[in-house]
């Protein structure tokens, strides 16, 4: 959290953006309950905007009675906690959308604030922006982070498909938002082909990374920090949900252990989602994975460590011999980027988001499909040849250096400025949004 607490709106800001992040907060603990890349993205972009004189008010839900009404994220960035659907899971939150939109409206009125732009994240927030945009007279930019139709194309077995309501709302957003910000060219194609978005409104802006935090560290020192000694380690970091494919990595571990790698451990960082994305509703993904590991005789080789604070993760990446990411879908994959920035090779599924981060045979391996034997073979190659792993790690660091949150914010700022100017001109001319 920023040291200077800016709980009152700073009127000197060059621009003022209302950021809608209804289902999750940038201040939430990462790696559990669906908190991950989106939260990091919102936090980093709003901090970078603050550095350049752009104020953001991030509207999210109050999740516990201890949440304050307003919290400071950076000198010009505030998180505003609205009371709406506190204990509801994200699938039940849709009914709270009008109440949440009303909360933003009354906050803006009570502070007499005019926002230059609405910037929504994920489909629920997009629906909130859809309601607010006509009356606010501001431009509207939206980042989907993931798309229901894309997720449903490559579901893990037993995973729950994304509901039709989400896909309908995503279609509405794709038609109505002024700017659709995506992380990769593939995501742009998905929006245009599957949701019939106007390609002129879709812009690819790569997410970034904090290279000062995520950097190579001494392996032995990193292991001491996290309580591990010698022996080989493979690492997973992320939310425990079906789509992350952790089961594939556990099956690969079992195959590797049957061969010569009997010192190999699998470190799993990330908390359980209350709903692990399975068809069985409330089933815990962590408990399911534990059962899989037990059935394969490797339960004693898998450490479920729960979620770890973002700034502590460099030690985990640095301690690992290889980072695995067998996801069924991923619109980007910050974890793969972080592992590479820490100089570690990544063995990942070849889904489109991960293709934009990992280079096959250069910084790791990309694998089509989810056959544990193929994962075991690639992980085994790296374990058997530490020099190859080191070289891939070095190249991964170089690739990671192409990404930065400053660059992400530069690109967003340029797009947003154009939109703000055209919507101000439109308001002055008395033209309403269609
Ligand atoms: N993360 C974290 N602590 C954890 C698990 C995850 O800080 O215990 C962070 C991780 O470092 C990454 C983000 O959560 O920055 C996950 O982003 P990613 O794009 O890999 O996955 P998503 O959550 O978007 O599916």
Tab-separated table of C-alpha atoms and ligand atoms in Angstrom:
chain	number	residue	atom	x	y	z
A	1	UNK	CA	0.000	0.000	0.000
A	2	UNK	CA	1.237	3.485	-0.766
A	3	UNK	CA	2.588	5.403	2.182
A	4	UNK	CA	0.808	8.659	1.470
A	5	UNK	CA	-2.869	8.160	2.056
A	6	UNK	CA	-4.926	10.041	-0.477
A	7	UNK	CA	-8.427	9.370	0.718
A	8	UNK	CA	-9.804	12.620	-0.624
A	9	UNK	CA	-9.992	13.092	-4.337
A	10	UNK	CA	-7.057	15.109	-5.685
A	11	UNK	CA	-8.558	17.876	-7.830
A	12	UNK	CA	-5.209	18.617	-9.450
A	13	UNK	CA	-5.158	15.328	-11.373
A	14	UNK	CA	-4.761	15.688	-15.116
A	15	UNK	CA	-7.404	13.058	-15.811
A	16	UNK	CA	-9.806	11.112	-13.669
A	17	UNK	CA	-10.815	7.548	-14.505
A	18	UNK	CA	-13.502	5.403	-12.858
A	19	UNK	CA	-12.124	1.872	-12.851
A	20	UNK	CA	-14.796	-0.776	-12.343
A	21	UNK	CA	-13.559	-3.996	-10.767
A	22	UNK	CA	-16.743	-5.381	-9.300
A	23	UNK	CA	-15.973	-9.029	-8.645
A	24	UNK	CA	-12.507	-8.676	-7.161
A	25	UNK	CA	-10.276	-6.008	-5.645
A	26	UNK	CA	-6.709	-4.991	-6.541
A	27	UNK	CA	-5.951	-5.233	-2.833
A	28	UNK	CA	-7.172	-8.856	-2.488
A	29	UNK	CA	-4.807	-11.693	-1.476
A	30	UNK	CA	-3.611	-13.237	-4.702
A	31	UNK	CA	-3.842	-16.878	-5.660
A	32	UNK	CA	-7.095	-17.643	-3.910
A	33	UNK	CA	-10.805	-17.222	-4.595
A	34	UNK	CA	-10.284	-16.257	-8.187
A	35	UNK	CA	-7.775	-13.502	-7.369
A	36	UNK	CA	-4.840	-13.480	-9.759
A	37	UNK	CA	-3.738	-11.788	-12.943
A	38	UNK	CA	-6.651	-9.347	-13.141
A	39	UNK	CA	-5.924	-8.002	-9.664
A	40	UNK	CA	-2.227	-7.546	-10.445
A	41	UNK	CA	-3.115	-5.828	-13.736
A	42	UNK	CA	-5.488	-3.303	-12.152
A	43	UNK	CA	-3.081	-2.557	-9.302
A	44	UNK	CA	-0.049	-2.051	-11.532
A	45	UNK	CA	-1.808	0.009	-14.208
A	46	UNK	CA	-3.450	2.299	-11.645
A	47	UNK	CA	-0.133	2.791	-9.825
A	48	UNK	CA	1.588	3.647	-13.112
A	49	UNK	CA	-1.238	6.060	-13.993
A	50	UNK	CA	-0.827	7.746	-10.613
A	51	UNK	CA	2.857	8.366	-11.403
A	52	UNK	CA	1.822	10.259	-14.518
A	53	UNK	CA	-0.855	12.447	-12.949
A	54	UNK	CA	-3.886	10.367	-13.891
A	55	UNK	CA	-6.214	9.739	-10.962
A	56	UNK	CA	-8.126	6.479	-10.665
A	57	UNK	CA	-11.033	5.578	-8.424
A	58	UNK	CA	-11.285	1.787	-8.414
A	59	UNK	CA	-14.754	0.602	-7.488
A	60	UNK	CA	-14.960	-2.841	-5.954
A	61	UNK	CA	-17.086	-4.755	-3.458
A	62	UNK	CA	-16.701	-4.734	0.282
A	63	UNK	CA	-15.748	-8.367	1.031
A	64	UNK	CA	-15.455	-8.232	4.801
A	65	UNK	CA	-16.756	-5.964	7.553
A	66	UNK	CA	-13.126	-4.881	8.104
A	67	UNK	CA	-12.793	-3.373	4.639
A	68	UNK	CA	-12.593	0.413	4.901
A	69	UNK	CA	-14.891	2.641	2.843
A	70	UNK	CA	-11.913	3.992	0.889
A	71	UNK	CA	-8.298	2.893	0.755
A	72	UNK	CA	-5.265	4.394	-0.956
A	73	UNK	CA	-3.447	2.283	-3.546
A	74	UNK	CA	-1.089	4.998	-4.806
A	75	UNK	CA	-0.975	8.812	-4.382
A	76	UNK	CA	-3.609	9.329	-7.100
A	77	UNK	CA	-5.373	5.997	-6.851
A	78	UNK	CA	-8.126	5.076	-4.425
A	79	UNK	CA	-10.007	1.833	-3.914
A	80	UNK	CA	-13.663	2.485	-3.094
A	81	UNK	CA	-15.484	-0.398	-1.446
A	82	UNK	CA	-19.191	-0.499	-2.214
A	83	UNK	CA	-21.671	-2.640	-0.365
A	84	UNK	CA	-23.117	-5.064	-2.883
A	85	UNK	CA	-23.284	-8.859	-2.908
A	86	UNK	CA	-20.679	-9.319	-0.194
A	87	UNK	CA	-20.782	-13.100	0.225
A	88	UNK	CA	-21.935	-13.984	-3.277
A	89	UNK	CA	-19.723	-15.911	-5.687
A	90	UNK	CA	-19.054	-14.375	-9.071
A	91	UNK	CA	-21.761	-16.365	-10.843
A	92	UNK	CA	-24.416	-15.000	-8.484
A	93	UNK	CA	-23.162	-11.415	-8.697
A	94	UNK	CA	-25.005	-10.531	-11.881
A	95	UNK	CA	-28.153	-9.643	-9.913
A	96	UNK	CA	-26.089	-7.057	-7.989
A	97	UNK	CA	-24.975	-5.170	-11.093
A	98	UNK	CA	-27.682	-2.432	-10.943
A	99	UNK	CA	-27.022	-1.841	-7.222
A	100	UNK	CA	-23.300	-1.622	-7.840
A	101	UNK	CA	-23.800	0.858	-10.683
A	102	UNK	CA	-26.053	2.939	-8.408
A	103	UNK	CA	-23.287	2.902	-5.771
A	104	UNK	CA	-20.788	4.378	-8.243
A	105	UNK	CA	-23.327	6.978	-9.352
A	106	UNK	CA	-24.049	8.153	-5.820
A	107	UNK	CA	-20.339	8.190	-4.907
A	108	UNK	CA	-19.574	10.414	-7.912
A	109	UNK	CA	-22.502	12.696	-7.000
A	110	UNK	CA	-21.527	12.951	-3.340
A	111	UNK	CA	-17.963	13.945	-4.288
A	112	UNK	CA	-19.144	16.043	-7.263
A	113	UNK	CA	-16.768	14.184	-9.542
A	114	UNK	CA	-16.839	14.042	-13.304
A	115	UNK	CA	-14.956	11.073	-14.711
A	116	UNK	CA	-13.187	11.392	-18.056
A	117	UNK	CA	-13.380	7.663	-18.724
A	118	UNK	CA	-14.958	4.440	-17.523
A	119	UNK	CA	-12.534	1.524	-17.538
A	120	UNK	CA	-14.106	-1.843	-16.751
A	121	UNK	CA	-12.472	-5.205	-16.029
A	122	UNK	CA	-14.165	-8.587	-16.636
A	123	UNK	CA	-17.692	-9.067	-17.906
A	124	UNK	CA	-19.552	-8.231	-14.678
A	125	UNK	CA	-17.863	-4.833	-14.503
A	126	UNK	CA	-18.479	-4.384	-18.225
A	127	UNK	CA	-22.206	-4.714	-17.532
A	128	UNK	CA	-21.901	-2.066	-14.798
A	129	UNK	CA	-20.165	0.280	-17.272
A	130	UNK	CA	-22.835	-0.445	-19.853
A	131	UNK	CA	-25.459	0.902	-17.431
A	132	UNK	CA	-23.420	3.941	-16.388
A	133	UNK	CA	-22.004	5.094	-19.688
A	134	UNK	CA	-25.104	6.835	-21.136
A	135	UNK	CA	-25.573	9.080	-18.109
A	136	UNK	CA	-21.860	9.752	-17.448
A	137	UNK	CA	-21.204	10.968	-20.956
A	138	UNK	CA	-17.680	9.549	-20.732
A	139	UNK	CA	-15.817	7.169	-23.014
A	140	UNK	CA	-15.730	3.493	-22.069
A	141	UNK	CA	-12.760	1.138	-22.289
A	142	UNK	CA	-13.080	-2.525	-21.357
A	143	UNK	CA	-10.624	-5.343	-20.687
A	144	UNK	CA	-12.258	-8.782	-20.606
A	145	UNK	CA	-9.216	-10.643	-19.156
A	146	UNK	CA	-10.880	-13.924	-20.147
A	147	UNK	CA	-13.727	-14.727	-22.539
A	148	UNK	CA	-16.412	-17.314	-21.794
A	149	UNK	CA	-16.554	-18.700	-25.341
A	150	UNK	CA	-12.786	-19.183	-25.402
A	151	UNK	CA	-12.743	-20.908	-22.016
A	152	UNK	CA	-15.557	-23.216	-23.060
A	153	UNK	CA	-13.663	-24.303	-26.172
A	154	UNK	CA	-10.938	-26.043	-24.191
A	155	UNK	CA	-12.461	-27.169	-20.909
A	156	UNK	CA	-10.645	-29.642	-18.679
A	157	UNK	CA	-12.635	-32.832	-18.178
A	158	UNK	CA	-15.176	-32.303	-15.400
A	159	UNK	CA	-14.851	-28.512	-15.579
A	160	UNK	CA	-17.970	-26.376	-15.445
A	161	UNK	CA	-18.699	-24.468	-18.668
A	162	UNK	CA	-19.108	-20.692	-18.462
A	163	UNK	CA	-22.814	-19.784	-18.399
A	164	UNK	CA	-24.776	-18.505	-21.400
A	165	UNK	CA	-25.556	-15.299	-19.488
A	166	UNK	CA	-21.856	-14.399	-19.339
A	167	UNK	CA	-21.435	-15.011	-23.051
A	168	UNK	CA	-24.476	-12.880	-23.859
A	169	UNK	CA	-23.160	-10.016	-21.710
A	170	UNK	CA	-19.695	-10.306	-23.279
A	171	UNK	CA	-21.351	-9.989	-26.682
A	172	UNK	CA	-23.179	-6.847	-25.558
A	173	UNK	CA	-19.912	-5.331	-24.256
A	174	UNK	CA	-18.099	-6.239	-27.483
A	175	UNK	CA	-20.725	-4.280	-29.426
A	176	UNK	CA	-20.940	-1.269	-27.157
A	177	UNK	CA	-17.587	-0.423	-25.563
A	178	UNK	CA	-15.561	2.300	-27.301
A	179	UNK	CA	-12.275	0.495	-26.741
A	180	UNK	CA	-11.690	-3.200	-26.204
A	181	UNK	CA	-8.237	-3.792	-24.733
A	182	UNK	CA	-6.828	-7.300	-25.197
A	183	UNK	CA	-3.515	-8.866	-24.208
A	184	UNK	CA	-2.680	-10.779	-27.392
A	185	UNK	CA	-3.500	-10.769	-31.117
A	186	UNK	CA	-5.271	-14.135	-30.624
A	187	UNK	CA	-7.613	-12.558	-28.098
A	188	UNK	CA	-8.319	-9.809	-30.607
A	189	UNK	CA	-9.252	-12.444	-33.228
A	190	UNK	CA	-11.520	-14.130	-30.692
A	191	UNK	CA	-13.375	-10.894	-30.002
A	192	UNK	CA	-13.782	-10.119	-33.667
A	193	UNK	CA	-14.686	-13.620	-34.866
A	194	UNK	CA	-16.600	-15.062	-31.936
A	195	UNK	CA	-18.204	-11.889	-30.552
A	196	UNK	CA	-18.358	-9.868	-33.773
A	197	UNK	CA	-16.535	-6.877	-32.243
A	198	UNK	CA	-15.594	-4.072	-34.605
A	199	UNK	CA	-11.845	-4.653	-35.246
A	200	UNK	CA	-11.267	-0.885	-35.276
A	201	UNK	CA	-12.157	-0.765	-31.600
A	202	UNK	CA	-9.919	-3.647	-30.510
A	203	UNK	CA	-6.354	-2.860	-29.389
A	204	UNK	CA	-3.633	-5.239	-28.260
A	205	UNK	CA	-1.782	-3.997	-25.182
A	206	UNK	CA	0.554	-6.509	-23.545
A	207	UNK	CA	0.498	-6.663	-19.745
A	208	UNK	CA	3.766	-5.960	-17.952
A	209	UNK	CA	5.983	-7.133	-15.150
A	210	UNK	CA	7.931	-5.526	-12.333
A	211	UNK	CA	11.446	-6.540	-13.375
A	212	UNK	CA	13.016	-5.135	-10.214
A	213	UNK	CA	10.972	-7.501	-8.058
A	214	UNK	CA	11.043	-10.482	-10.406
A	215	UNK	CA	14.728	-11.036	-11.065
A	216	UNK	CA	17.200	-13.924	-10.842
A	217	UNK	CA	18.341	-14.737	-7.282
A	218	UNK	CA	20.808	-17.226	-5.886
A	219	UNK	CA	19.111	-20.624	-5.831
A	220	UNK	CA	20.598	-21.916	-2.553
A	221	UNK	CA	19.725	-18.658	-0.782
A	222	UNK	CA	16.197	-18.721	-2.235
A	223	UNK	CA	15.742	-22.299	-1.038
A	224	UNK	CA	16.888	-21.398	2.446
A	225	UNK	CA	14.376	-18.541	2.489
A	226	UNK	CA	11.471	-20.807	1.605
A	227	UNK	CA	12.615	-23.742	3.714
A	228	UNK	CA	13.860	-26.176	1.076
A	229	UNK	CA	17.247	-27.876	0.817
A	230	UNK	CA	18.864	-29.727	-2.091
A	231	UNK	CA	16.804	-31.967	-4.378
A	232	UNK	CA	14.940	-31.108	-7.499
A	233	UNK	CA	11.865	-28.896	-7.439
A	234	UNK	CA	9.137	-28.248	-9.934
A	235	UNK	CA	6.824	-25.342	-9.215
A	236	UNK	CA	3.260	-24.320	-9.975
A	237	UNK	CA	1.925	-20.880	-9.056
A	238	UNK	CA	-1.687	-19.845	-9.554
A	239	UNK	CA	-5.280	-20.128	-8.496
A	240	UNK	CA	-6.268	-23.738	-7.874
A	241	UNK	CA	-8.932	-24.130	-10.498
A	242	UNK	CA	-9.543	-26.877	-13.013
A	243	UNK	CA	-8.482	-24.712	-15.919
A	244	UNK	CA	-4.945	-24.424	-14.515
A	245	UNK	CA	-4.317	-28.126	-15.240
A	246	UNK	CA	-2.383	-28.901	-12.037
A	247	UNK	CA	-3.560	-32.508	-12.290
A	248	UNK	CA	-1.505	-32.895	-15.480
A	249	UNK	CA	1.623	-31.814	-13.580
A	250	UNK	CA	0.896	-34.269	-10.746
A	251	UNK	CA	0.531	-37.094	-13.277
A	252	UNK	CA	3.800	-36.018	-14.915
A	253	UNK	CA	5.464	-36.067	-11.480
A	254	UNK	CA	4.281	-39.645	-10.941
A	255	UNK	CA	5.767	-40.686	-14.286
A	256	UNK	CA	9.062	-38.936	-13.539
A	257	UNK	CA	9.270	-40.504	-10.138
A	258	UNK	CA	8.912	-43.940	-11.683
A	259	UNK	CA	12.064	-43.140	-13.612
A	260	UNK	CA	15.299	-41.834	-12.134
A	261	UNK	CA	13.942	-38.660	-10.461
A	262	UNK	CA	13.232	-39.962	-6.999
A	263	UNK	CA	14.319	-36.726	-5.258
A	264	UNK	CA	11.822	-34.613	-7.210
A	265	UNK	CA	9.237	-32.571	-5.291
A	266	UNK	CA	6.334	-30.569	-6.663
A	267	UNK	CA	5.661	-27.251	-4.908
A	268	UNK	CA	2.143	-25.930	-5.484
A	269	UNK	CA	1.663	-22.253	-4.607
A	270	UNK	CA	-1.858	-20.854	-4.682
A	271	UNK	CA	-4.974	-21.086	-2.568
A	272	UNK	CA	-8.033	-23.140	-3.146
A	273	UNK	CA	-10.902	-21.495	-4.913
A	274	UNK	CA	-14.129	-22.186	-3.046
A	275	UNK	CA	-15.476	-23.229	-6.390
A	276	UNK	CA	-12.649	-24.940	-8.220
A	277	UNK	CA	-14.492	-24.638	-11.528
A	278	UNK	CA	-15.761	-28.203	-11.428
A	279	UNK	CA	-19.184	-29.444	-12.482
A	280	UNK	CA	-19.756	-30.474	-8.885
A	281	UNK	CA	-20.257	-26.898	-7.752
A	282	UNK	CA	-18.502	-26.479	-4.444
A	283	UNK	CA	-15.884	-29.209	-4.806
A	284	UNK	CA	-12.466	-28.060	-3.569
A	285	UNK	CA	-9.837	-28.310	-6.289
A	286	UNK	CA	-7.102	-28.684	-3.691
A	287	UNK	CA	-8.809	-31.709	-2.106
A	288	UNK	CA	-9.384	-33.236	-5.534
A	289	UNK	CA	-5.700	-32.766	-6.436
A	290	UNK	CA	-4.624	-34.302	-3.130
A	291	UNK	CA	-6.762	-37.354	-3.919
A	292	UNK	CA	-5.206	-37.630	-7.390
A	293	UNK	CA	-1.703	-37.445	-5.877
A	294	UNK	CA	-2.574	-40.085	-3.255
A	295	UNK	CA	-4.015	-42.438	-5.867
A	296	UNK	CA	-0.785	-42.114	-7.877
A	297	UNK	CA	1.407	-42.723	-4.819
A	298	UNK	CA	3.024	-39.253	-4.906
A	299	UNK	CA	1.079	-37.453	-2.185
A	300	UNK	CA	4.254	-37.238	-0.056
A	301	UNK	CA	6.035	-35.483	-2.954
A	302	UNK	CA	3.543	-32.664	-3.440
A	303	UNK	CA	3.558	-29.646	-1.117
A	304	UNK	CA	0.415	-27.527	-1.206
A	305	UNK	CA	1.690	-24.303	0.322
A	306	UNK	CA	-1.405	-22.124	-0.104
A	307	UNK	CA	-1.187	-18.625	-1.469
A	308	UNK	CA	2.003	-16.586	-1.145
A	309	UNK	CA	2.319	-12.783	-1.248
A	310	UNK	CA	3.295	-11.513	-4.682
A	311	UNK	CA	6.555	-9.916	-3.491
A	312	UNK	CA	7.670	-13.233	-1.908
A	313	UNK	CA	7.255	-15.198	-5.128
A	314	UNK	CA	10.701	-14.433	-6.618
A	315	UNK	CA	12.200	-16.764	-3.965
A	316	UNK	CA	9.901	-19.564	-5.102
A	317	UNK	CA	10.701	-19.099	-8.773
A	318	UNK	CA	14.431	-18.841	-8.013
A	319	UNK	CA	14.317	-21.995	-5.887
A	320	UNK	CA	12.646	-24.073	-8.615
A	321	UNK	CA	14.349	-26.073	-11.359
A	322	UNK	CA	11.346	-25.665	-13.616
A	323	UNK	CA	7.997	-23.869	-13.515
A	324	UNK	CA	5.009	-25.746	-14.958
A	325	UNK	CA	1.844	-24.213	-16.359
A	326	UNK	CA	-0.367	-26.851	-18.024
A	327	UNK	CA	-3.385	-24.506	-18.356
A	328	UNK	CA	-6.419	-25.359	-20.492
A	329	UNK	CA	-6.827	-21.709	-21.368
A	330	UNK	CA	-4.918	-18.571	-20.507
A	331	UNK	CA	-5.409	-15.145	-22.024
A	332	UNK	CA	-1.867	-14.145	-21.037
A	333	UNK	CA	-0.089	-15.961	-18.190
A	334	UNK	CA	1.702	-13.587	-15.826
A	335	UNK	CA	3.136	-16.526	-13.882
A	336	UNK	CA	5.097	-17.749	-16.907
A	337	UNK	CA	6.429	-14.227	-17.414
A	338	UNK	CA	7.422	-13.925	-13.744
A	339	UNK	CA	9.223	-17.299	-13.802
A	340	UNK	CA	11.133	-16.252	-16.919
A	341	UNK	CA	12.010	-12.877	-15.392
A	342	UNK	CA	13.505	-14.851	-12.488
A	343	UNK	CA	15.578	-16.846	-14.956
A	344	UNK	CA	13.704	-20.131	-14.780
A	345	UNK	CA	12.579	-22.321	-17.683
A	346	UNK	CA	8.841	-22.873	-18.131
A	347	UNK	CA	7.036	-25.976	-19.362
A	348	UNK	CA	3.613	-24.792	-20.440
A	349	UNK	CA	0.631	-25.752	-22.539
A	350	UNK	CA	0.628	-24.185	-25.985
A	351	UNK	CA	-2.577	-22.189	-25.436
A	352	UNK	CA	-2.577	-18.772	-27.020
A	353	UNK	CA	-1.824	-16.622	-23.952
A	354	UNK	CA	1.181	-18.722	-23.014
A	355	UNK	CA	2.464	-18.709	-26.587
A	356	UNK	CA	2.800	-14.955	-26.278
A	357	UNK	CA	5.102	-15.320	-23.253
A	358	UNK	CA	7.053	-18.592	-23.568
A	359	UNK	CA	9.194	-19.420	-26.627
A	360	UNK	CA	9.245	-23.126	-27.394
A	361	UNK	CA	12.771	-24.596	-27.167
A	362	UNK	CA	14.112	-21.124	-26.279
A	363	UNK	CA	12.833	-20.205	-22.809
A	364	UNK	CA	11.114	-23.515	-22.089
A	365	UNK	CA	8.733	-25.873	-23.829
A	366	UNK	CA	5.226	-25.383	-25.154
A	367	UNK	CA	3.133	-28.524	-25.364
A	368	UNK	CA	-0.004	-28.997	-27.397
A	369	UNK	CA	-2.599	-30.921	-25.430
A	370	UNK	CA	-2.402	-32.231	-21.882
A	371	UNK	CA	-0.736	-35.625	-22.108
A	372	UNK	CA	1.202	-36.056	-18.816
A	373	UNK	CA	3.777	-38.248	-20.594
A	374	UNK	CA	4.769	-35.361	-22.861
A	375	UNK	CA	5.040	-32.994	-19.895
A	376	UNK	CA	7.136	-35.596	-18.027
A	377	UNK	CA	9.454	-35.949	-21.006
A	378	UNK	CA	10.089	-32.184	-21.316
A	379	UNK	CA	10.423	-31.621	-17.547
A	380	UNK	CA	12.769	-34.649	-17.442
A	381	UNK	CA	14.951	-33.112	-20.171
A	382	UNK	CA	15.444	-29.976	-18.080
A	383	UNK	CA	16.080	-31.885	-14.861
A	384	UNK	CA	18.657	-34.091	-16.554
A	385	UNK	CA	20.485	-31.170	-18.119
A	386	UNK	CA	20.935	-28.258	-15.662
A	387	UNK	CA	23.019	-26.347	-18.214
A	388	UNK	CA	20.121	-26.440	-20.693
A	389	UNK	CA	17.794	-25.218	-17.920
A	390	UNK	CA	20.195	-22.371	-17.091
A	391	UNK	CA	20.491	-21.307	-20.724
A	392	UNK	CA	16.726	-21.356	-21.194
A	393	UNK	CA	16.361	-19.343	-17.990
A	394	UNK	CA	18.773	-16.696	-19.252
A	395	UNK	CA	16.881	-16.402	-22.516
A	396	UNK	CA	13.611	-16.224	-20.584
A	397	UNK	CA	14.938	-13.256	-18.634
A	398	UNK	CA	15.796	-11.503	-21.895
A	399	UNK	CA	12.316	-12.169	-23.258
A	400	UNK	CA	10.738	-10.899	-20.039
A	401	UNK	CA	12.665	-7.647	-20.371
A	402	UNK	CA	10.460	-6.744	-23.298
A	403	UNK	CA	7.522	-6.321	-20.938
A	404	UNK	CA	6.990	-3.584	-18.363
A	405	UNK	CA	4.012	-1.971	-16.684
A	406	UNK	CA	5.354	1.432	-17.749
A	407	UNK	CA	5.092	0.333	-21.364
A	408	UNK	CA	1.583	-1.027	-20.739
A	409	UNK	CA	0.539	2.259	-19.117
A	410	UNK	CA	2.122	4.325	-21.946
A	411	UNK	CA	0.093	2.483	-24.530
A	412	UNK	CA	-3.122	2.651	-22.520
A	413	UNK	CA	-2.626	6.345	-21.841
A	414	UNK	CA	-2.274	7.068	-25.559
A	415	UNK	CA	-5.457	5.155	-26.403
A	416	UNK	CA	-7.369	6.679	-23.502
A	417	UNK	CA	-6.326	10.248	-24.352
A	418	UNK	CA	-7.694	9.886	-27.891
A	419	UNK	CA	-10.928	8.464	-26.577
A	420	UNK	CA	-11.313	11.116	-23.872
A	421	UNK	CA	-10.793	13.913	-26.386
A	422	UNK	CA	-13.285	12.487	-28.822
A	423	UNK	CA	-15.903	11.891	-26.142
A	424	UNK	CA	-15.463	15.407	-24.724
A	425	UNK	CA	-15.921	16.757	-28.268
A	426	UNK	CA	-19.004	14.574	-28.665
A	427	UNK	CA	-20.502	15.843	-25.379
A	428	UNK	CA	-19.810	19.477	-26.356
A	429	UNK	CA	-21.525	18.904	-29.653
A	430	UNK	CA	-24.500	17.487	-27.740
A	431	UNK	CA	-24.235	14.042	-29.328
A	432	UNK	CA	-25.272	11.236	-27.012
A	433	UNK	CA	-23.828	7.721	-27.037
A	434	UNK	CA	-25.839	5.453	-29.234
B	1	LIG	N1	-0.131	-15.005	-7.436
B	1	LIG	C1	0.359	-14.577	-6.226
B	1	LIG	N2	0.317	-15.441	-5.153
B	1	LIG	C2	-0.174	-16.707	-5.263
B	1	LIG	C3	-0.658	-17.136	-6.529
B	1	LIG	C4	-0.630	-16.248	-7.594
B	1	LIG	O1	0.830	-13.447	-6.075
B	1	LIG	O2	-0.187	-17.427	-4.271
B	1	LIG	C5	-0.084	-14.068	-8.587
B	1	LIG	C6	0.945	-14.477	-9.625
B	1	LIG	O3	2.231	-14.093	-9.228
B	1	LIG	C7	0.456	-13.756	-10.878
B	1	LIG	C8	-1.070	-13.776	-10.684
B	1	LIG	O4	-1.312	-14.064	-9.304
B	1	LIG	O5	0.917	-12.429	-10.899
B	1	LIG	C9	-1.711	-14.836	-11.566
B	1	LIG	O6	-1.729	-14.363	-12.869
B	1	LIG	P1	-1.842	-15.306	-14.143
B	1	LIG	O7	-1.939	-14.394	-15.336
B	1	LIG	O8	-0.726	-16.302	-14.182
B	1	LIG	O9	-3.159	-16.135	-13.933
B	1	LIG	P2	-4.697	-15.678	-13.800
B	1	LIG	O10	-4.972	-15.508	-12.351
B	1	LIG	O11	-4.832	-14.384	-14.572
B	1	LIG	O12	-5.448	-16.791	-14.397
